Amino acid sequence: MHKSPHSTPAHRRPSRRIALIAAAGVLAGGGASLALAGTGNAAVTPHHRTTAAAPAAATGLADPHKKEIAMELVSSAENSSLDWKAQYKYIEDIGDGRGYTAGIIGFCSGTGDMLELVQHYTDLEPGNVLAKYLPALEQVNGSDSHSGLGTAFVSAWKTAAKDTVFQQAQNDERDDVYFNPSVNQAKSDGLGTLGQFIYYDAIVMHGPGDDSVSFGGIRKTAMKKAKTPAQGGNETTYLNAFLDARKAAMKTEDAHDDTSRVDTEQRPFLQAGNLNLDPPLRWKTYGDSYQILTLP
């Protein structure tokens, strides 16, 4: 049984510490300019976007077919659905202290990535229906406040989601802040497609920071237990150590007390030796069963 996003309990939605520390030395190749803002959750600082050269050939999770699989896997956990493209319009306050959570990757009004997204959208399409909310998004950044937003903003978000330019803006932010940094780091660590996905799913939930419960900290904890393949270690051994470290981080927050996202999704793929993340894939997330039988 697949549940609609609006009926999804809070622990099934992303609860991330967004952008605590810039990715230098931890996340190779990230496009975002991130800044620490005190303690706890910090803001993603709006940045000037530059056009990067496209890779000669997409490999691993960057291959379009495998990237589609990754998006469906993440969506099964984030939205109880494989239809990730239906989530451009998603928006609600899930009560996790991060204000509104919205879009294909769970951009949050309280953690800065929603602000950055709307700014990017406005750069691409000035005068869009969300542009007038930029001052309010700046004001609520770092809090769970709805001041200056409310039902009018929610309605405007859903209207904007019909615009292909806004959809592209969401895709861009997903790639800049989450997908490209995690995949590039995984490749630097000598990981194959499954390992790249394991990193990506972790950064989506925990954010690209360097504290103990963010992606960078989880990776450091894992590296204390096992060497990465790039360091001469065994890939399966290292990924098990990473998943162990991630579970420990998840259990520090009530919103993450259900770790089936690791236990009945990623770990079975690893136990089966499916390091290339090849279909058929069958898994469970929060008790719901899913399958991808062929390459998209």
Short mmCIF file of C-alpha atoms in Angstrom, two decimals, residues 179-282:
data_model
loop_
_atom_site.label_atom_id
_atom_site.label_comp_id
_atom_site.label_asym_id
_atom_site.label_seq_id
_atom_site.Cartn_x
_atom_site.Cartn_y
_atom_site.Cartn_z
CA PHE A 179 23.54 14.34 -6.10
CA ASN A 180 26.79 15.54 -7.66
CA PRO A 181 28.73 16.04 -4.40
CA SER A 182 27.78 12.62 -3.03
CA VAL A 183 28.40 10.74 -6.28
CA ASN A 184 31.72 12.49 -6.82
CA GLN A 185 32.82 11.68 -3.28
CA ALA A 186 31.78 8.05 -3.72
CA LYS A 187 33.76 7.77 -6.92
CA SER A 188 36.78 9.30 -5.18
CA ASP A 189 36.38 6.65 -2.48
CA GLY A 190 36.43 3.93 -5.14
CA LEU A 191 32.76 2.98 -4.77
CA GLY A 192 30.56 1.53 -7.49
CA THR A 193 26.95 2.33 -8.30
CA LEU A 194 25.41 0.92 -5.10
CA GLY A 195 27.93 2.76 -2.96
CA GLN A 196 27.21 5.97 -4.83
CA PHE A 197 23.51 5.51 -4.11
CA ILE A 198 24.18 4.77 -0.43
CA TYR A 199 26.09 8.06 -0.19
CA TYR A 200 23.37 9.95 -2.07
CA ASP A 201 20.54 8.66 0.13
CA ALA A 202 22.56 9.55 3.22
CA ILE A 203 23.21 13.12 2.11
CA VAL A 204 19.53 13.59 1.24
CA MET A 205 18.49 12.69 4.78
CA HIS A 206 21.40 13.99 6.83
CA GLY A 207 22.72 16.91 4.78
CA PRO A 208 26.26 17.61 3.56
CA GLY A 209 27.67 18.82 6.87
CA ASP A 210 30.67 17.52 8.78
CA ASP A 211 29.22 17.02 12.26
CA SER A 212 28.71 13.51 13.60
CA VAL A 213 25.16 13.08 12.29
CA SER A 214 25.66 14.69 8.88
CA PHE A 215 27.03 12.97 5.80
CA GLY A 216 30.64 14.01 6.33
CA GLY A 217 30.65 12.86 9.93
CA ILE A 218 29.01 9.53 9.07
CA ARG A 219 31.68 8.94 6.43
CA LYS A 220 34.48 9.75 8.88
CA THR A 221 33.03 7.34 11.43
CA ALA A 222 32.88 4.59 8.81
CA MET A 223 36.47 5.24 7.75
CA LYS A 224 37.61 4.65 11.33
CA LYS A 225 36.16 1.14 11.07
CA ALA A 226 37.10 0.19 7.50
CA LYS A 227 39.21 1.42 4.61
CA THR A 228 37.54 2.66 1.47
CA PRO A 229 38.32 0.80 -1.76
CA ALA A 230 40.47 3.77 -2.77
CA GLN A 231 42.52 3.11 0.37
CA GLY A 232 42.83 -0.56 -0.51
CA GLY A 233 39.86 -1.77 1.50
CA ASN A 234 37.08 -4.16 0.58
CA GLU A 235 34.05 -2.40 -0.89
CA THR A 236 31.43 -4.53 0.85
CA THR A 237 33.18 -4.28 4.21
CA TYR A 238 33.43 -0.52 3.95
CA LEU A 239 29.80 -0.06 2.87
CA ASN A 240 28.62 -2.18 5.79
CA ALA A 241 30.64 0.08 8.08
CA PHE A 242 29.08 3.14 6.47
CA LEU A 243 25.55 1.78 6.89
CA ASP A 244 26.31 0.92 10.53
CA ALA A 245 27.52 4.49 11.10
CA ARG A 246 24.48 5.89 9.39
CA LYS A 247 22.10 3.83 11.51
CA ALA A 248 23.81 5.08 14.65
CA ALA A 249 23.37 8.66 13.44
CA MET A 250 19.72 8.06 12.57
CA LYS A 251 18.95 6.77 16.03
CA THR A 252 20.10 10.01 17.63
CA GLU A 253 16.92 11.69 16.33
CA ASP A 254 13.37 10.57 17.02
CA ALA A 255 12.43 11.30 13.40
CA HIS A 256 14.83 8.57 12.28
CA ASP A 257 13.97 5.81 14.73
CA ASP A 258 12.70 3.60 11.91
CA THR A 259 15.85 2.53 10.06
CA SER A 260 14.18 0.27 7.49
CA ARG A 261 15.48 2.64 4.81
CA VAL A 262 18.84 1.04 5.56
CA ASP A 263 17.80 -2.37 6.89
CA THR A 264 15.29 -3.51 4.26
CA GLU A 265 16.36 -1.41 1.29
CA GLN A 266 20.09 -0.79 1.03
CA ARG A 267 21.50 -3.60 3.16
CA PRO A 268 19.77 -6.38 1.17
CA PHE A 269 21.25 -5.04 -2.07
CA LEU A 270 24.67 -5.11 -0.44
CA GLN A 271 24.17 -8.58 1.03
CA ALA A 272 23.18 -9.83 -2.42
CA GLY A 273 26.43 -8.48 -3.84
CA ASN A 274 24.55 -6.17 -6.20
CA LEU A 275 27.25 -3.50 -6.21
CA ASN A 276 26.14 -2.31 -9.64
CA LEU A 277 22.54 -1.72 -8.48
CA ASP A 278 21.16 -3.76 -11.35
CA PRO A 279 17.47 -4.69 -11.64
CA PRO A 280 15.50 -6.60 -10.69
CA LEU A 281 15.40 -4.76 -7.37
CA ARG A 282 12.93 -5.64 -4.65
#
